[in-house]
Coordinates of C-alpha atoms and ligand atoms in Angstrom, one line a residue:
M1 CA -10.9 28.1 38.2
K2 CA -9.5 30.2 40.7
K3 CA -6.7 27.2 42.2
A4 CA -6.6 26.5 38.5
L5 CA -5.4 30.8 37.6
Q6 CA -2.8 30.8 40.9
N7 CA -1.3 28.0 40.0
I8 CA 0.0 29.9 36.7
K9 CA 2.9 31.9 36.8
P10 CA 2.8 35.3 37.1
S11 CA 3.9 36.7 33.5
T12 CA 1.6 34.0 32.0
L13 CA -0.8 36.1 33.6
D14 CA 0.1 39.5 32.9
S15 CA 0.4 38.4 29.2
L16 CA -3.4 37.3 29.7
R17 CA -4.5 40.4 30.4
S18 CA -3.1 41.9 28.0
S19 CA -4.5 39.7 25.1
F20 CA -8.6 39.6 27.0
H21 CA -8.4 43.6 27.6
N22 CA -10.6 44.0 24.7
I23 CA -12.3 41.2 24.6
Q24 CA -15.9 41.6 26.0
T25 CA -17.9 37.6 25.4
S26 CA -17.8 34.5 25.8
K27 CA -17.7 33.5 22.2
D28 CA -14.8 35.9 21.4
A29 CA -12.4 34.8 24.0
D30 CA -13.0 31.0 22.9
D31 CA -12.1 32.0 19.2
L32 CA -9.1 34.0 20.8
L33 CA -8.2 30.9 22.6
V34 CA -8.1 28.6 20.2
H35 CA -6.0 30.2 18.2
L36 CA -3.5 29.9 21.7
C37 CA -4.0 27.3 23.0
G38 CA -5.9 25.1 20.1
I39 CA -8.2 24.0 23.5
N40 CA -12.0 24.3 21.9
D41 CA -14.9 26.4 24.0
F42 CA -12.4 27.2 26.7
F43 CA -14.6 28.7 28.6
G44 CA -18.2 27.4 27.3
S45 CA -20.5 29.8 29.0
E46 CA -20.4 33.5 29.6
H47 CA -21.0 33.3 33.3
D48 CA -17.2 31.6 33.6
F49 CA -15.8 33.9 31.2
L50 CA -17.1 36.7 33.5
F51 CA -15.6 35.2 35.7
F52 CA -12.3 35.0 35.1
L53 CA -12.4 38.4 34.5
E54 CA -13.0 39.1 37.6
L55 CA -10.0 36.4 38.6
L56 CA -7.9 38.2 36.2
E57 CA -7.8 41.0 38.7
P58 CA -4.6 41.4 40.8
C59 CA -6.1 42.1 43.9
H60 CA -7.2 37.8 43.5
I61 CA -3.7 36.5 43.0
V62 CA -2.8 34.1 45.8
S63 CA -0.5 31.7 45.9
E64 CA -2.3 28.7 47.8
D65 CA -0.8 25.2 48.7
L66 CA -2.7 23.4 45.9
E67 CA -1.7 19.6 47.0
R68 CA -5.0 18.0 46.8
R69 CA -5.8 14.7 46.8
E70 CA -9.6 13.9 46.2
F71 CA -12.5 11.2 45.2
G72 CA -9.0 9.1 46.6
D73 CA -7.1 9.7 43.0
F74 CA -3.1 10.0 42.5
Q75 CA -2.1 12.7 40.1
T76 CA 0.6 11.6 37.5
P77 CA 3.6 14.0 38.5
S78 CA 4.7 15.6 35.5
I79 CA 8.3 13.8 35.7
L80 CA 6.4 10.8 35.2
S81 CA 4.1 11.2 32.2
D82 CA 7.9 13.0 30.3
L83 CA 9.0 9.8 31.6
V84 CA 6.0 7.4 29.3
C85 CA 5.5 9.4 26.5
N86 CA 9.4 9.8 26.1
I87 CA 9.6 6.3 26.6
L88 CA 6.7 5.5 23.6
L89 CA 8.6 7.9 21.7
K90 CA 12.1 6.3 21.4
E91 CA 9.5 3.0 21.0
N92 CA 8.3 5.2 17.7
L93 CA 4.9 4.8 18.6
I94 CA 3.7 8.8 17.5
P95 CA -0.2 9.0 17.8
E96 CA -2.1 12.0 16.1
T97 CA -4.8 11.4 18.6
V98 CA -4.6 11.0 21.8
V99 CA -7.4 10.4 24.2
E100 CA -7.3 10.7 28.4
P101 CA -10.1 9.3 30.0
T102 CA -9.3 11.1 32.9
F103 CA -7.2 13.7 33.0
G104 CA -6.8 15.1 35.8
K105 CA -4.7 18.3 36.4
G106 CA -4.0 17.4 33.0
S107 CA -0.2 16.2 33.4
F108 CA -0.3 13.3 30.8
I109 CA -1.5 15.8 28.1
M110 CA 0.9 18.3 28.7
S111 CA 3.9 15.9 28.7
A112 CA 1.6 15.1 25.0
L113 CA 1.8 17.6 23.5
K114 CA 5.3 18.1 24.3
A115 CA 6.8 15.0 23.3
F116 CA 5.0 14.2 19.9
P117 CA 4.9 16.2 16.8
K118 CA 2.2 15.5 15.0
L119 CA -0.5 15.3 17.3
K120 CA -3.5 16.3 15.5
Q121 CA -6.5 16.0 18.6
V122 CA -6.7 15.4 22.1
Y123 CA -9.6 14.5 24.0
G124 CA -10.2 13.8 27.0
V125 CA -12.3 13.2 30.2
E126 CA -12.2 14.4 33.8
I127 CA -15.2 14.2 36.5
Y128 CA -13.6 17.6 38.9
E129 CA -14.0 20.5 37.9
P130 CA -11.2 22.2 39.5
Y131 CA -8.9 20.4 37.7
C132 CA -10.5 20.8 34.3
W133 CA -10.4 24.1 34.7
F134 CA -6.4 23.9 36.0
T135 CA -5.5 21.3 33.3
K136 CA -7.2 24.5 30.7
F137 CA -5.2 27.5 31.9
A138 CA -2.5 24.5 32.1
I139 CA -2.1 24.4 28.2
L140 CA -3.1 27.8 27.4
E141 CA 0.1 28.9 29.6
L142 CA 2.0 26.4 27.1
F143 CA 1.6 28.0 24.5
I144 CA 1.8 31.3 25.4
E145 CA 5.3 30.4 26.6
N146 CA 6.1 27.7 23.4
P147 CA 4.1 29.7 20.6
H148 CA 5.8 27.2 18.2
L149 CA 4.5 24.4 19.4
N150 CA 2.3 22.6 17.0
K151 CA -0.9 23.2 18.0
P152 CA -3.6 20.1 17.7
S153 CA -7.6 20.2 18.6
I154 CA -7.8 19.7 22.0
F155 CA -11.6 18.8 23.0
L156 CA -12.3 18.8 27.2
Y157 CA -14.6 17.4 28.7
C158 CA -16.0 18.0 32.8
K159 CA -18.7 15.0 32.7
D160 CA -18.2 11.2 34.1
I161 CA -16.9 8.7 32.6
F162 CA -19.0 6.4 33.4
G163 CA -21.6 8.0 30.9
F164 CA -19.5 8.8 28.2
D165 CA -19.7 8.4 24.8
F166 CA -16.6 7.1 23.8
S167 CA -17.7 6.2 20.6
R168 CA -17.8 9.3 18.8
I169 CA -13.9 10.1 19.0
G170 CA -13.9 6.3 17.3
K171 CA -15.5 7.5 14.5
A172 CA -13.5 10.8 14.3
A173 CA -10.3 9.7 15.1
E174 CA -10.8 6.8 12.4
K175 CA -8.1 6.9 11.0
E176 CA -5.5 8.3 12.8
K177 CA -3.2 6.4 15.8
V178 CA -4.4 6.5 18.4
L179 CA -3.2 6.3 21.4
V180 CA -4.2 6.0 25.0
L181 CA -3.0 7.7 27.4
G182 CA -2.9 7.5 31.0
N183 CA -3.8 7.0 34.8
P184 CA -7.1 5.7 35.6
P185 CA -8.5 6.4 39.5
W186 CA -7.0 3.7 41.4
V187 CA -9.6 2.7 43.7
T188 CA -12.1 -0.5 43.9
N189 CA -15.7 -0.8 43.8
S190 CA -15.3 -2.2 48.1
E191 CA -13.3 1.1 48.7
L192 CA -16.0 2.9 47.3
S193 CA -19.1 1.4 48.3
T194 CA -17.2 1.4 52.2
L195 CA -17.0 5.1 51.0
N196 CA -20.9 5.8 50.4
S197 CA -19.6 6.5 46.8
S198 CA -21.6 6.1 43.6
N199 CA -18.5 6.7 41.4
L200 CA -18.8 3.3 39.8
P201 CA -20.2 1.6 36.1
V202 CA -23.9 1.5 36.2
K203 CA -22.8 -2.7 35.0
S204 CA -20.7 -2.7 38.2
N205 CA -20.5 -6.0 38.8
F206 CA -19.1 -6.9 35.3
K207 CA -17.7 -9.8 36.0
S208 CA -20.7 -11.9 36.7
H209 CA -19.4 -12.3 40.8
N210 CA -22.2 -14.3 42.4
G211 CA -22.0 -12.7 45.9
F212 CA -20.5 -16.0 47.8
D213 CA -17.1 -13.9 46.5
A214 CA -17.0 -11.5 48.4
I215 CA -15.9 -13.4 51.4
T216 CA -12.9 -14.7 48.6
G217 CA -12.5 -11.3 47.5
K218 CA -13.2 -12.4 43.8
G219 CA -16.0 -10.3 43.4
N220 CA -13.7 -6.8 44.1
F221 CA -12.7 -5.3 40.9
D222 CA -10.8 -2.3 40.1
I223 CA -12.1 1.1 38.6
G224 CA -9.0 1.7 36.8
E225 CA -9.5 -1.5 35.2
Y226 CA -13.4 -0.8 34.2
I227 CA -12.1 2.2 32.9
I228 CA -9.2 0.8 30.6
L229 CA -11.0 -2.8 29.4
M230 CA -13.7 0.4 28.4
M231 CA -11.0 2.2 26.7
L232 CA -9.7 -1.4 24.5
N233 CA -13.8 -2.0 23.7
S234 CA -13.3 1.4 22.2
F235 CA -9.7 1.8 20.4
A236 CA -8.5 -2.1 19.8
K237 CA -9.9 -2.5 16.8
Q238 CA -8.1 1.2 15.0
S239 CA -4.9 1.2 14.3
G240 CA -2.5 2.5 17.8
Y241 CA -1.5 1.6 21.3
M242 CA -2.1 2.5 24.8
A243 CA -0.3 3.3 27.4
M244 CA -1.9 3.6 31.1
L245 CA -0.2 3.5 34.7
A246 CA -2.1 0.4 36.2
K247 CA -1.6 -1.2 39.6
N248 CA 0.0 -4.6 38.6
S249 CA -2.8 -6.8 39.9
V250 CA -5.1 -5.1 37.4
I251 CA -2.6 -5.8 34.3
K252 CA -2.9 -9.2 35.5
N253 CA -6.3 -9.4 35.9
L254 CA -6.2 -7.5 31.9
I255 CA -4.0 -10.5 30.6
Y256 CA -5.9 -13.5 32.3
D257 CA -9.7 -12.4 31.4
L258 CA -7.9 -12.2 27.3
P259 CA -8.5 -15.3 26.6
K260 CA -12.1 -14.8 26.5
T261 CA -12.4 -11.2 24.9
T262 CA -12.5 -10.6 21.6
Y263 CA -9.6 -7.5 22.2
D264 CA -7.3 -6.7 19.2
I265 CA -4.2 -6.1 20.8
Y266 CA -0.4 -7.6 20.6
D267 CA 2.8 -6.7 22.2
M268 CA 1.8 -6.3 25.7
A269 CA 4.4 -5.2 28.4
A270 CA 4.1 -4.2 31.9
L271 CA 7.4 -1.8 32.9
K272 CA 7.4 -1.2 36.1
F273 CA 7.7 1.7 38.8
D274 CA 8.0 3.0 42.5
A275 CA 4.4 3.7 42.7
K276 CA 6.0 5.3 47.0
T277 CA 9.1 7.5 44.7
Y278 CA 5.9 9.0 42.4
F279 CA 2.6 9.1 43.7
K280 CA 3.7 8.5 47.5
A281 CA 1.5 4.3 46.9
S282 CA 2.0 1.3 48.6
V283 CA 0.9 -0.3 45.6
E284 CA 3.1 -2.2 43.1
A285 CA 2.3 -0.3 39.6
S286 CA 3.5 -1.1 36.3
L287 CA 2.6 0.8 32.7
F288 CA 0.7 -0.6 31.0
K289 CA 1.4 -0.7 27.2
C290 CA 0.3 -2.0 24.3
R291 CA -0.2 -1.9 20.5
F292 CA -3.9 -2.5 18.9
G293 CA -4.8 -3.6 15.7
R294 CA -4.2 -7.4 15.5
N295 CA -5.4 -10.3 18.0
S296 CA -1.8 -11.9 19.9
L297 CA -1.5 -15.1 19.0
Q298 CA 0.3 -15.5 22.7
Y299 CA -1.1 -14.1 26.1
I300 CA 1.7 -12.8 27.7
C301 CA 2.9 -10.1 29.1
K302 CA 6.9 -8.6 29.1
A303 CA 7.6 -7.3 32.5
S304 CA 10.4 -5.0 32.7
F305 CA 11.5 -1.7 34.6
L306 CA 10.1 1.8 33.2
N307 CA 14.1 3.1 33.5
S308 CA 14.8 -0.4 31.1
P309 CA 12.1 -0.9 29.8
N310 CA 14.2 -3.3 26.8
L311 CA 15.9 -5.4 29.6
V312 CA 12.6 -7.8 29.8
E313 CA 12.6 -9.4 33.5
S314 CA 10.5 -11.9 33.3
E315 CA 7.5 -12.9 31.8
F316 CA 3.6 -14.5 32.2
G317 CA 0.3 -15.0 30.5
W318 CA -1.4 -18.8 29.3
I319 CA 0.7 -21.2 28.2
G320 CA -1.9 -23.9 27.2
H321 CA -4.8 -23.0 29.5
K322 CA -2.3 -23.3 32.5
F323 CA -2.0 -19.0 33.8
V324 CA 1.4 -18.2 35.2
S325 CA 3.7 -15.5 36.5
D326 CA 6.8 -16.8 35.5
V327 CA 6.7 -18.3 31.9
A328 CA 10.5 -19.3 31.9
L329 CA 10.2 -20.4 35.4
Y330 CA 7.3 -22.7 33.9
Q331 CA 8.9 -24.7 32.1
N332 CA 10.7 -27.0 34.5
S333 CA 7.4 -26.8 36.7
R334 CA 5.1 -28.2 35.0
D335 CA 4.7 -31.8 35.1
F336 CA 3.4 -30.4 39.3
D337 CA 0.9 -28.2 38.0
G338 CA -2.8 -30.4 38.2
T339 CA -5.5 -31.3 40.0
C340 CA -4.6 -31.5 44.3
P341 CA -6.4 -34.3 45.2
F342 CA -7.4 -32.3 48.5
I343 CA -9.4 -29.1 48.8
W344 CA -7.6 -26.7 50.4
R345 CA -9.9 -24.4 53.2
Q346 CA -9.9 -20.8 53.7
G347 CA -9.8 -19.8 58.1
I348 CA -12.4 -18.6 59.9
K349 CA -13.6 -15.7 58.8
H350 CA -15.5 -13.3 61.5
D351 CA -15.0 -9.7 61.1
C352 CA -15.6 -9.0 65.0
S353 CA -11.5 -9.4 66.3
K354 CA -11.6 -7.1 69.0
I355 CA -15.1 -9.4 70.4
L356 CA -13.7 -12.8 69.5
E357 CA -10.2 -13.0 69.2
L358 CA -8.9 -13.3 72.8
K359 CA -5.4 -13.8 74.7
M360 CA -5.2 -15.3 77.8
E361 CA -3.5 -13.9 80.8
D362 CA -2.9 -15.5 84.3
G363 CA -4.8 -18.5 82.9
K364 CA -7.8 -15.4 81.9
F365 CA -9.1 -14.3 78.4
I366 CA -8.3 -10.4 77.6
N367 CA -10.7 -9.0 74.5
G368 CA -9.4 -6.4 72.0
F369 CA -10.2 -4.0 74.4
N370 CA -8.4 -5.2 76.8
E371 CA -11.3 -6.3 79.0
E372 CA -11.4 -9.4 81.3
L373 CA -13.7 -12.6 80.7
I374 CA -15.6 -15.6 82.3
L375 CA -16.7 -17.4 79.6
E376 CA -17.4 -21.5 79.3
D377 CA -14.2 -23.1 77.4
D378 CA -16.7 -25.2 75.4
L379 CA -16.1 -22.6 72.5
I380 CA -12.8 -21.4 72.6
Y381 CA -10.6 -22.7 70.2
G382 CA -6.5 -22.0 70.1
L383 CA -6.3 -19.7 66.7
V384 CA -3.4 -19.3 64.2
K385 CA -3.1 -16.1 62.2
S386 CA -0.8 -15.5 59.3
S387 CA 2.6 -14.6 61.7
D388 CA 2.2 -17.2 63.7
I389 CA 3.6 -19.4 60.2
Q390 CA 6.6 -18.7 60.3
S391 CA 8.4 -22.0 61.9
P392 CA 7.4 -25.6 60.7
L393 CA 5.7 -27.0 64.0
I394 CA 2.9 -25.8 65.9
T395 CA 1.9 -26.8 68.7
K396 CA 0.7 -23.4 71.1
P397 CA -1.5 -21.4 69.6
R398 CA -0.5 -17.3 70.9
K399 CA -4.7 -16.5 70.6
Y400 CA -7.6 -17.7 70.9
T401 CA -11.1 -17.3 69.0
I402 CA -15.1 -17.9 69.8
L403 CA -16.7 -20.2 67.1
T404 CA -20.1 -19.6 67.3
Q405 CA -21.4 -21.9 64.7
K406 CA -19.2 -25.4 63.4
K407 CA -21.4 -26.0 59.9
I408 CA -22.3 -21.8 57.9
G409 CA -25.6 -21.1 58.7
E410 CA -26.3 -22.9 61.4
D411 CA -28.9 -21.8 64.5
T412 CA -27.6 -20.2 67.1
K413 CA -30.1 -20.3 70.3
Y414 CA -28.0 -22.6 71.7
I415 CA -26.1 -20.3 73.1
S416 CA -28.3 -18.9 74.9
E417 CA -29.4 -22.6 76.5
K418 CA -25.5 -23.8 77.1
F419 CA -23.3 -21.3 77.0
P420 CA -24.8 -18.0 79.5
H421 CA -21.3 -16.3 80.0
I422 CA -20.7 -16.0 76.2
Y423 CA -24.2 -15.5 75.1
G424 CA -23.9 -12.9 77.9
Y425 CA -21.0 -11.2 76.6
L426 CA -21.9 -11.4 73.1
S427 CA -25.8 -9.9 73.6
K428 CA -23.4 -7.1 75.5
N429 CA -21.3 -6.5 72.2
I430 CA -23.4 -7.0 69.2
Q431 CA -23.5 -3.5 67.4
F432 CA -20.0 -4.6 66.8
F433 CA -21.7 -7.2 65.3
S434 CA -24.2 -5.4 63.2
E435 CA -22.0 -3.1 62.6
R436 CA -20.3 -5.9 60.1
R437 CA -20.0 -4.3 56.8
S438 CA -19.7 -7.1 54.3
S439 CA -23.2 -8.2 53.5
I440 CA -22.4 -11.8 53.4
Y441 CA -23.6 -11.4 57.3
K442 CA -26.7 -10.5 56.4
G443 CA -29.6 -11.8 57.5
K444 CA -27.5 -14.4 59.2
P445 CA -27.9 -15.5 62.9
L446 CA -26.7 -14.1 65.4
F447 CA -23.1 -13.8 65.8
S448 CA -22.4 -15.5 62.4
I449 CA -18.7 -16.6 61.5
F450 CA -18.1 -17.8 58.2
G451 CA -15.3 -19.9 56.7
I452 CA -16.7 -23.1 59.0
G453 CA -17.4 -26.8 58.4
E454 CA -16.8 -30.7 59.1
Y455 CA -12.6 -29.8 58.0
S456 CA -12.0 -27.1 60.4
F457 CA -12.3 -29.8 63.5
K458 CA -9.6 -32.2 61.9
P459 CA -7.2 -32.1 64.4
Y460 CA -3.9 -32.4 62.1
K461 CA -3.5 -29.3 59.5
V462 CA -1.3 -27.4 57.4
A463 CA -1.2 -24.8 56.6
I464 CA 0.6 -22.0 54.8
S465 CA -0.6 -17.6 55.0
G466 CA -2.1 -16.3 52.1
L467 CA 0.2 -13.1 52.6
Y468 CA 3.5 -13.7 52.8
K469 CA 5.9 -13.8 49.6
K470 CA 7.3 -17.0 50.8
P471 CA 5.0 -20.1 50.7
S472 CA 6.2 -22.0 54.0
F473 CA 4.2 -24.7 55.9
S474 CA 3.2 -25.3 59.1
L475 CA 1.8 -29.1 60.3
V476 CA -0.5 -27.0 62.9
M477 CA -0.8 -29.7 66.4
P478 CA -4.4 -30.2 68.1
F479 CA -3.9 -27.8 71.2
N480 CA -5.4 -29.4 74.8
N481 CA -7.5 -32.0 72.9
K482 CA -9.2 -29.4 70.2
P483 CA -8.0 -29.1 66.5
M484 CA -6.7 -25.2 66.1
M485 CA -7.9 -23.3 64.2
L486 CA -6.7 -20.7 61.4
D487 CA -8.1 -17.0 60.4
D488 CA -8.8 -16.2 56.9
T489 CA -5.2 -15.2 56.3
C490 CA -4.4 -18.8 55.7
Y491 CA -5.5 -21.0 53.9
F492 CA -4.4 -25.2 55.5
L493 CA -5.3 -29.0 54.2
G494 CA -7.2 -30.9 57.3
F495 CA -6.4 -34.1 57.9
D496 CA -7.5 -37.4 60.7
D497 CA -3.9 -39.2 60.7
I498 CA -1.0 -37.3 62.0
S499 CA 0.8 -39.5 59.4
E500 CA -0.9 -37.3 56.5
A501 CA 0.0 -34.7 57.5
L502 CA 3.0 -35.3 57.8
I503 CA 3.6 -36.4 54.1
A504 CA 1.5 -33.8 53.2
V505 CA 3.6 -30.6 54.7
A506 CA 7.2 -33.0 53.2
I507 CA 5.7 -32.5 49.3
L508 CA 4.4 -29.2 49.9
N509 CA 7.5 -27.8 52.0
S510 CA 9.7 -30.0 48.8
S511 CA 12.2 -27.8 46.6
Y512 CA 9.4 -29.1 43.7
A513 CA 6.6 -27.6 44.8
Q514 CA 8.0 -24.6 45.9
D515 CA 9.5 -23.9 42.6
L516 CA 6.0 -24.9 41.0
L517 CA 4.2 -21.9 43.7
R518 CA 7.2 -19.7 42.7
A519 CA 6.3 -20.2 38.5
I520 CA 1.9 -19.2 39.0
T521 CA 1.9 -17.2 41.7
F522 CA 1.7 -13.1 41.7
T523 CA 4.4 -12.0 44.8
D524 CA 3.6 -8.8 44.3
A525 CA -0.6 -9.2 44.7
K526 CA -1.9 -8.6 48.2
R527 CA -2.4 -12.1 48.8
P528 CA 0.2 -14.1 46.7
Y529 CA -1.5 -17.5 47.2
T530 CA -5.0 -17.7 47.3
K531 CA -7.1 -21.5 46.9
D532 CA -6.6 -21.8 43.4
M533 CA -3.5 -21.6 42.7
L534 CA -2.8 -25.0 45.8
M535 CA -5.5 -25.8 44.2
R536 CA -2.8 -26.6 41.1
I537 CA -0.4 -28.2 43.4
N538 CA 0.1 -32.5 42.2
F539 CA 0.3 -33.8 45.0
F540 CA 1.4 -37.4 43.2
K541 CA 3.9 -36.4 40.3
I542 CA 5.6 -34.9 43.7
A543 CA 5.8 -37.8 45.4
D544 CA 6.5 -40.0 42.4
H545 CA 9.6 -37.6 41.8
L546 CA 10.6 -36.9 45.7
G547 CA 10.3 -40.8 47.0
F548 CA 10.3 -41.3 50.7
K549 CA 13.8 -41.1 52.2
D550 CA 13.9 -37.5 50.7
A551 CA 10.7 -36.5 51.6
R552 CA 11.7 -37.4 55.4
K553 CA 13.9 -36.1 55.3
L554 CA 12.6 -32.5 54.9
L555 CA 11.1 -33.3 58.2
I556 CA 14.4 -34.4 60.0
H557 CA 13.7 -31.1 62.0
L558 CA 11.3 -32.4 63.3
P559 CA 11.1 -33.3 67.2
D560 CA 11.4 -37.1 67.6
D561 CA 8.0 -37.8 68.7
I562 CA 7.0 -36.2 65.7
L563 CA 8.7 -37.8 62.8
Q564 CA 8.0 -41.4 64.0
Y565 CA 4.9 -41.5 62.6
V566 CA 6.8 -40.6 59.1
T567 CA 7.0 -44.3 57.7
G568 CA 7.4 -46.4 54.7
E569 CA 4.5 -48.2 55.4
K570 CA 2.3 -44.8 56.1
W571 CA 3.3 -42.8 52.6
N572 CA 3.0 -46.5 51.0
A573 CA -0.6 -46.5 52.7
F574 CA -1.5 -42.7 52.2
F575 CA -1.0 -42.9 47.5
A576 CA -2.2 -46.3 47.4
T577 CA -5.8 -44.7 49.4
Y578 CA -5.6 -42.1 47.5
R579 CA -4.6 -43.1 44.4
K580 CA -7.4 -45.8 44.5
D581 CA -9.9 -42.4 45.4
R582 CA -8.6 -40.6 42.9
E583 CA -9.8 -43.5 40.4
K584 CA -13.2 -43.7 42.0
E585 CA -13.3 -39.1 41.0
Y586 CA -12.2 -40.6 37.2
Q587 CA -15.2 -42.3 37.3
G588 CA -17.3 -39.4 38.5
S589 CA -17.6 -39.3 42.3
F590 CA -16.3 -38.3 44.9
F591 CA -13.6 -35.1 45.1
E592 CA -15.0 -32.1 44.5
T593 CA -13.4 -31.0 41.4
V594 CA -12.3 -27.0 40.6
P595 CA -13.5 -25.4 37.9
I596 CA -11.8 -22.8 36.3
Q597 CA -12.8 -19.2 36.6
Q598 CA -14.7 -18.0 34.8
H599 CA -15.9 -15.1 33.3
P600 CA -18.1 -13.6 30.6
A601 CA -16.2 -11.2 28.0
F602 CA -16.7 -8.0 28.8
T603 CA -20.0 -6.0 28.0
P604 CA -19.5 -2.0 28.9
Ligands
SAM701 C1 -5.1 8.8 38.9 S1 -5.9 10.1 38.8 C2 -5.4 10.0 38.1 C3 -5.2 12.3 36.9 C4 -4.7 12.0 35.9 N1 -4.9 11.0 34.7 C5 -2.8 12.1 35.7 O1 -2.5 10.7 35.1 O2 -2.7 12.9 36.4 C6 -7.1 9.5 38.6 C7 -8.6 10.7 37.9 O3 -9.6 9.7 37.7 C8 -10.4 11.3 37.9 N2 -11.3 9.8 37.7 C9 -12.0 9.2 38.7 N3 -13.5 9.4 38.8 C10 -13.4 9.7 37.0 C11 -14.7 9.8 36.5 N4 -16.1 8.5 37.0 N5 -15.3 10.4 35.3 C12 -13.8 10.9 34.8 N6 -13.3 10.6 35.2 C13 -12.5 10.7 36.8 C14 -10.0 11.4 39.4 O4 -10.3 12.7 39.3 C15 -8.4 12.1 39.0 O5 -8.2 13.3 38.2

């Protein structure tokens, strides 16, 4: 409360001193305050009221820098919350009830009070008590300065949203136009677990991901996403709107899961804004907007910019059974959207780069602590990382990695028997392995790694970085007669025959595959390219359109000693073999099939 009062203007404090001059009890104070600013139960207790009177004494009001970001939260600047409310106003989305599920310092509540002339009620929840006081006094100041402003009844709860019952508010506002407004926390469940924070819903695995999804990151979700779904569950059946700031990844997930839910929402839009400017945050974010009360027949979201909301830049969402990032672009590529006949694999994951990733200097291996090492060569392989996948042909590694296993879960006792130097080195640094936070390493053999299997040892690989915006595919050659490894930011296909790898590179770098990837990937995601995306590339359809001659042209920049392996016979044989295998697949064998991700509907 002290901090909140420090934020208030001297003229407001003078006004409060004179208003509270004769007030003796918290009950009288609360009655006066509901009249002054609409907030019910402003103090709620005698103790808080007496503290307030004490703070009103002039000696307590000392100015202090209030900029703080606890809970990893991002308070919305008023310029942005005002802009959002004005956009809603212009679109005639005028609410009678506003619900701000995590109101923080109250920026959205203040903007709503100023913007919406027909407001009757405002409900807000916030876990952090100093912010609750901050908001109360900011609202009080607003009405002291603007006594003729429409004054709704305001209910502010200093509570944990995950235990809060919104159904009461839903009932109270049943007949009203409700606006769910705000900016829920920007933090993921895995960030919270790193912070040992319990600020999570009870059902923190609400999408029912299995433990293995931790490896691919699928089990990770944003708390903000959970809160938005909570709000849709509570309010989407009635008439009204939602306008919430969120990371683009959260909005994408929301639209992705929409067909599996029963939310009555329509007219979905994502209005991009620059999170760096408003929040000093390097994240792609938008205002998510939708209307309540009717089920959308199309699960598509319009994308535009907050400063030109009516200029639709693109649309993303579901076209039949396919989820796409650009509906218009996809029209030309939908023929190539199918099932890849090969299994894309992710590179090696070990979370121990300082120990397991080495560089070579003057013929010596050096680890991440710049220690020179003497190690047996046998378990050391060339390593290609995302930053290396810039050129179309990779023949030499920049780094090396120690492979402690050849398949997941393999017993690692053999290292001590066969490779004493490597064993000594790993044992000396065992604490770096035991400090690995991910649960995937729990209960596994010493020095375990993931993303390893028979496929890792294929000599010729076609690789892409999952992190870069442009989908460029490189041919990775063996080095010193050993296959090179990729790190876990990369995906690859492995081949025994160099000709097959070359044909795959040509197909993947063709405009057909590139256009398809542009139409289905979200380049603003942290990892735009994932196994799920790559498994959609229909090699055979692309090969039919491309033809051998154009495919070869795409490889013409490669040295002759490599290009010689691309022949018409190899092209025909390649497709003949895989077409035959594919026919077998239809009879129910051979290739792994890739099921579409299925989440159960959200039930908080
Ligand atoms: C991104 S900030 C935005 C605050 C405010 N909505 C705004 O737009 O400025 C998220 C807010 O959520 C609050 N918060 C975090 N976890 C919460 C929880 N479990 N229950 C209620 N509020 C929570 C934080 O304290 C923080 O104020």
